[in-house]
XYZ file of C-alpha atoms in Angstrom:
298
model
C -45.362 150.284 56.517
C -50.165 151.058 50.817
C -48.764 152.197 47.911
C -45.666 151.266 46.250
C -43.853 154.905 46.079
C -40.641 153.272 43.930
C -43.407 151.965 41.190
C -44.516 155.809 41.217
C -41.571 156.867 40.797
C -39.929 155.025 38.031
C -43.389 155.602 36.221
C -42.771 158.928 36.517
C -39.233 159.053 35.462
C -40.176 156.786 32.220
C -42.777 159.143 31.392
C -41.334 162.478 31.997
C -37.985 161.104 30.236
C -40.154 159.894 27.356
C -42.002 163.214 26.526
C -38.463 164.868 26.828
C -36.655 162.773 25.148
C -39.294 162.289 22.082
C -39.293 166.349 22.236
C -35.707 166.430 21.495
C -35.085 164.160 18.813
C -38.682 165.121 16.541
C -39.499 168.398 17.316
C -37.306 170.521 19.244
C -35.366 171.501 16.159
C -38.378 172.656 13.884
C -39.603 174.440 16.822
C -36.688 176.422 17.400
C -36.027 177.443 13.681
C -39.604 178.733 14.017
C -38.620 181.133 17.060
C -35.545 181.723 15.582
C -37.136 182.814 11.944
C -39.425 185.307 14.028
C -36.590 186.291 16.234
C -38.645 185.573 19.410
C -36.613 184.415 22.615
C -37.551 180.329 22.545
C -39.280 178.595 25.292
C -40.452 175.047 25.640
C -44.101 174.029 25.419
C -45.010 173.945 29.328
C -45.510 170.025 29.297
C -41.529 169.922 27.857
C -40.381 172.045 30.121
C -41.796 170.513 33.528
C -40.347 167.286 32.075
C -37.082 168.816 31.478
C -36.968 169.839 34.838
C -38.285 167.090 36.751
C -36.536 164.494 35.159
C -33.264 164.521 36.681
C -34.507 165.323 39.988
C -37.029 162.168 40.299
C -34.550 160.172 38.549
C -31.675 160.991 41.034
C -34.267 160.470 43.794
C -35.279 157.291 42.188
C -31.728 156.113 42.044
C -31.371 156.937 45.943
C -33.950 155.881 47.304
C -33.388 152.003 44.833
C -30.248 151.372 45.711
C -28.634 153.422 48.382
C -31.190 154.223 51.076
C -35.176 154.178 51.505
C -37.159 155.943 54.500
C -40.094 154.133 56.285
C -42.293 155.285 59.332
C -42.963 152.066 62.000
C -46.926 152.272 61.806
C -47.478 149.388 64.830
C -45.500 148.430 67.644
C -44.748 144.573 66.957
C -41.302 145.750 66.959
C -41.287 147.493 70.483
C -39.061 148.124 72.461
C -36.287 148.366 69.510
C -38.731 149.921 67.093
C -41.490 152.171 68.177
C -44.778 153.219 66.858
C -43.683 156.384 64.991
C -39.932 156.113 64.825
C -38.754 156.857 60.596
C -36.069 154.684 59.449
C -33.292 154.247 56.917
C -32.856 150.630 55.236
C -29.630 149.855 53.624
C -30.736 148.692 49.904
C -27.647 147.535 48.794
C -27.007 145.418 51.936
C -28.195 141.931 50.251
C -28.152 143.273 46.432
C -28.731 145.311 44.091
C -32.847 145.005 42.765
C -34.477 146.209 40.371
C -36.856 149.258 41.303
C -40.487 148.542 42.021
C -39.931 144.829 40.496
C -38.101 143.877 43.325
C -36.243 141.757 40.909
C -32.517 140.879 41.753
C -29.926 142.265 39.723
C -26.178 141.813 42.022
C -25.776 139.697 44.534
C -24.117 141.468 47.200
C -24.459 139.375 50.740
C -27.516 137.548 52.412
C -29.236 138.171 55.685
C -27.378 136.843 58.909
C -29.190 136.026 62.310
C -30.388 139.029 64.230
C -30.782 141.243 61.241
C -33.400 143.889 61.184
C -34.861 143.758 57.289
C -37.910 144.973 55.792
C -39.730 142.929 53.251
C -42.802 142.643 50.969
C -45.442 141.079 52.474
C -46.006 137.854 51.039
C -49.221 136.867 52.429
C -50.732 133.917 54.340
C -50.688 130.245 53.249
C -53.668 129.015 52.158
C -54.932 126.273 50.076
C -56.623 126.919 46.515
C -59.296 124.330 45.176
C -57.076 122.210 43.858
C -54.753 121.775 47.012
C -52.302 123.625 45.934
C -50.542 126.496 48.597
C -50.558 129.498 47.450
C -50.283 133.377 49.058
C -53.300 135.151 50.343
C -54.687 138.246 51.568
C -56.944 136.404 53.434
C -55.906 135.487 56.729
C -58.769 132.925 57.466
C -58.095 131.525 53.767
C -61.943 131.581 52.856
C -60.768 133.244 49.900
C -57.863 132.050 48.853
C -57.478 134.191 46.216
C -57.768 137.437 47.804
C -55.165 139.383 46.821
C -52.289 139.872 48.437
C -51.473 143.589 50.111
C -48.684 145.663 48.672
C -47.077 146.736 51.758
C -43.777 147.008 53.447
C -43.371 144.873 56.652
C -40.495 144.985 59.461
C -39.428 142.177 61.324
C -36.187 140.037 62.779
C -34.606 137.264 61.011
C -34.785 134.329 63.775
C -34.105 131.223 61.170
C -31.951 131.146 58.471
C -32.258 128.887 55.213
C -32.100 124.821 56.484
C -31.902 125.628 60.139
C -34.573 123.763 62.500
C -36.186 125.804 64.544
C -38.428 125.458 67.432
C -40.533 128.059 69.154
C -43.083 127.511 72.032
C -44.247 130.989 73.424
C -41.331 133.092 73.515
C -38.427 130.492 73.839
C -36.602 129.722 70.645
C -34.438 127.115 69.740
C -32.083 126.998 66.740
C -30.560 123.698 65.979
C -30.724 122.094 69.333
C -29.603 124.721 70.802
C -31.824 127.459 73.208
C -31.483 131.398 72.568
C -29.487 133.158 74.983
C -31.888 135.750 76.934
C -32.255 137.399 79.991
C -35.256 139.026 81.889
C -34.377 142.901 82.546
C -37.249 143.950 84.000
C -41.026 145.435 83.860
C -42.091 147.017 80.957
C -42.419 150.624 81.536
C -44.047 152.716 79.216
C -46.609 156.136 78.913
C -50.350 154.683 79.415
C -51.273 157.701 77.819
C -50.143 155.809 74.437
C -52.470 152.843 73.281
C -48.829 151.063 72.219
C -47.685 151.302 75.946
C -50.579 150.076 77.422
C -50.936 147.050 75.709
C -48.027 146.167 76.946
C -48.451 147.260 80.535
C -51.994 146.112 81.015
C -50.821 142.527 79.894
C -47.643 142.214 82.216
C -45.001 142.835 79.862
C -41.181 141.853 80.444
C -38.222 143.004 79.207
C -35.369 140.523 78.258
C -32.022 141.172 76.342
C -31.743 138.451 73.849
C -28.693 136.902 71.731
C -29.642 135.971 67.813
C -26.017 135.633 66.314
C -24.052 138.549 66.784
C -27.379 140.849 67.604
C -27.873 141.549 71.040
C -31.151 143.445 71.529
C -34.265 143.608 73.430
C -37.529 142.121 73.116
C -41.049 142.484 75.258
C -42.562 139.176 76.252
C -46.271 139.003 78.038
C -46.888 135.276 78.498
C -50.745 135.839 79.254
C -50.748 136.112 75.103
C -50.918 132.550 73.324
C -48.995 132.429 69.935
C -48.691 129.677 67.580
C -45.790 127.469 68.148
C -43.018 126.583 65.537
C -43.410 123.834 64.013
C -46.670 123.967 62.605
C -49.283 123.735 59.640
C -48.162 126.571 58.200
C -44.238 126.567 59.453
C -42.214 123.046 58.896
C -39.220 122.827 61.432
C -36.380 123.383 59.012
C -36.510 126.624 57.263
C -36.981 126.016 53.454
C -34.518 127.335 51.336
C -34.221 130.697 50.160
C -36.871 131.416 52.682
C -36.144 132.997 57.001
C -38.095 132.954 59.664
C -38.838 136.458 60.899
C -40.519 137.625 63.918
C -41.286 140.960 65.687
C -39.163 141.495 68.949
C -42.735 142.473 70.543
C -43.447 138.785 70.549
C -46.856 138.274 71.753
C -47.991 141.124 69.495
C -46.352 140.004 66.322
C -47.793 138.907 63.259
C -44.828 137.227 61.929
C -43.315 133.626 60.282
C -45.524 131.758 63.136
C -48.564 133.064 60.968
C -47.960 132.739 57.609
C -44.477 131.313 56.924
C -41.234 131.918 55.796
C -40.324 135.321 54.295
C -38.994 134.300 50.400
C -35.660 135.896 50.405
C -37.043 137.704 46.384
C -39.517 139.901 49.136
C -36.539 141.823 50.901
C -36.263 145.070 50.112
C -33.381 145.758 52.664
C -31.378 146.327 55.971
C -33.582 148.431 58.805
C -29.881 150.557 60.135
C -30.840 153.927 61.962
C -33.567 155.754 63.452
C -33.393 159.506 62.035
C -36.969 161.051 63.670
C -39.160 159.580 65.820
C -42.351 161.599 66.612
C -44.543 160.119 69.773
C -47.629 162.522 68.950
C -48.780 165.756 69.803
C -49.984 164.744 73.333
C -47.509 161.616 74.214
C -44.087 163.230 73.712
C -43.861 165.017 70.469
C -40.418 164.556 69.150
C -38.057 161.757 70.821
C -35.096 163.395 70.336
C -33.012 160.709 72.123
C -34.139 157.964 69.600
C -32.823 160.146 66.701
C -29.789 159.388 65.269
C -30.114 155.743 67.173
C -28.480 152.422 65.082
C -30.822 149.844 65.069
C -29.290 146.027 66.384
């Protein structure tokens, strides 16, 4: 879920509110004595009048899409079987405050995620060490280069660990202060080979099992052939830092989550994943999944 489409928009709303704005105050009114004098019907210059009209549509949209609601499309299926490859969501801005567009910057405090929540965030890259020792971010996974930059992108996941809780995870079993995850096996996985998502999961013996994070009961997929780092460990300490959660996909062997690079910093949240409105499977797996639309995500 790379480009950051709030940055484009309030760049566009600056602009287009700048050349209107400057239009009105220093040379609207000469301009329209001039028509006026030669009793000609006045129009704006073209570049005026596109701003004029855009303006309060992108800002409106830029207003939205800040701090109400913002749509994202699941590109990867780390999130199967609640999320699927294709499905477009809604995330709740306002659910854990009020930020500033495209800075991401916190303006209200309005709540903080709680166990089980489905949130999207900013990537914040791997941990690596620079030449000095100090950790930092990186794009890099293998930290070679620990200064590659980071990737703007928008990443789903599950908050497992919550600030000063000590976690533990070895394959798919979690344990949050001492105490084991509820979860239950379901069944097989069963899925459409004809989709490269599905038959990942089928050709490596995936499970399903309803889980328990707080008050979230969902599903996740589990294929134990799959090896995945364990919590604690170099990059993950067993008490979550604070201001930080532990996220992970509810695919969990096909996840590139907290066990990989760390805690999510609660500044990269953008917001709360809440319904599913479309979901579109491809032209040759499905098409539209019209029982998926209108779905609330848990």
């Amino acid at each position: 879920m790379d480009f950051d489409f709030s940055a484009i928009l309030l760049v566009l709303t600056v602009v287009f509110g700048v050349v209107w704005g400057l239009d009105r105050l220093f040379f609207y009114k000469n301009r329209k004595a001039k028509y006026d004098a030669a009793g000609e019907e006045y129009r704006d210059p073209a570049p005026v009048d596109w701003a004029r009209s855009l303006f309060p549509v992108i800002f409106v949209v830029l207003l939205l899409r800040s701090f109400v609601a913002e749509p994202f499309r699941i590109p990867s299926g780390s999130m199967m079987p609640t999320l699927d490859v294709g499905d477009f969501i809604l995330v709740n801005k306002f659910a854990y405050g009020l930020r500033l567009p495209a800075f991401n910057n916190k303006i209200v405090s309005v709540g903080e995620p709680k166990r089980g929540d489905v949130v999207v965030f900013r990537f914040p890259g791997f941990l690596c060490q620079d030449e000095n020792g100090n950790v930092i971010r990186s794009g890099d996974v293998t930290c070679a280069d620990p200064h590659a930059p980071v990737a703007s992108q928008n990443w789903i996941k599950r908050v497992v660990g919550l600030p000063g809780d000590t976690i533990e995870v070895h394959d798919s079993q979690i344990v949050i202060n001492g105490k084991p995850v509820i979860d239950t096996q379901i069944g097989p996985f069963k899925g459409n080979v004809s989709r490269s998502e599905d038959n990942y999961l089928l050709y490596n013996g995936a499970t399903i099992w309803s889980e328990q994070l707080g008050t979230a009961n969902h599903l996740i997929a589990r294929m134990p052939s799959l090896q995945t780092p364990p919590i604690p460990n170099a990059r993950v300490p067993s008490v979550v830092p604070p201001n930080c959660y532990i996220v992970m996909g509810d695919d969990r062997e096909n996840s590139e989550d907290s066990r990989w690079w760390g805690c999510m910093p609660e500044q990269n949240l953008v917001g709360k994943a809440f319904m599913i409105w479309f979901s579109w499977k491809g032209v040759h797996t499905g098409a539209v999944d019209f029982h998926r639309i209108g779905m609330l995500i848990r």
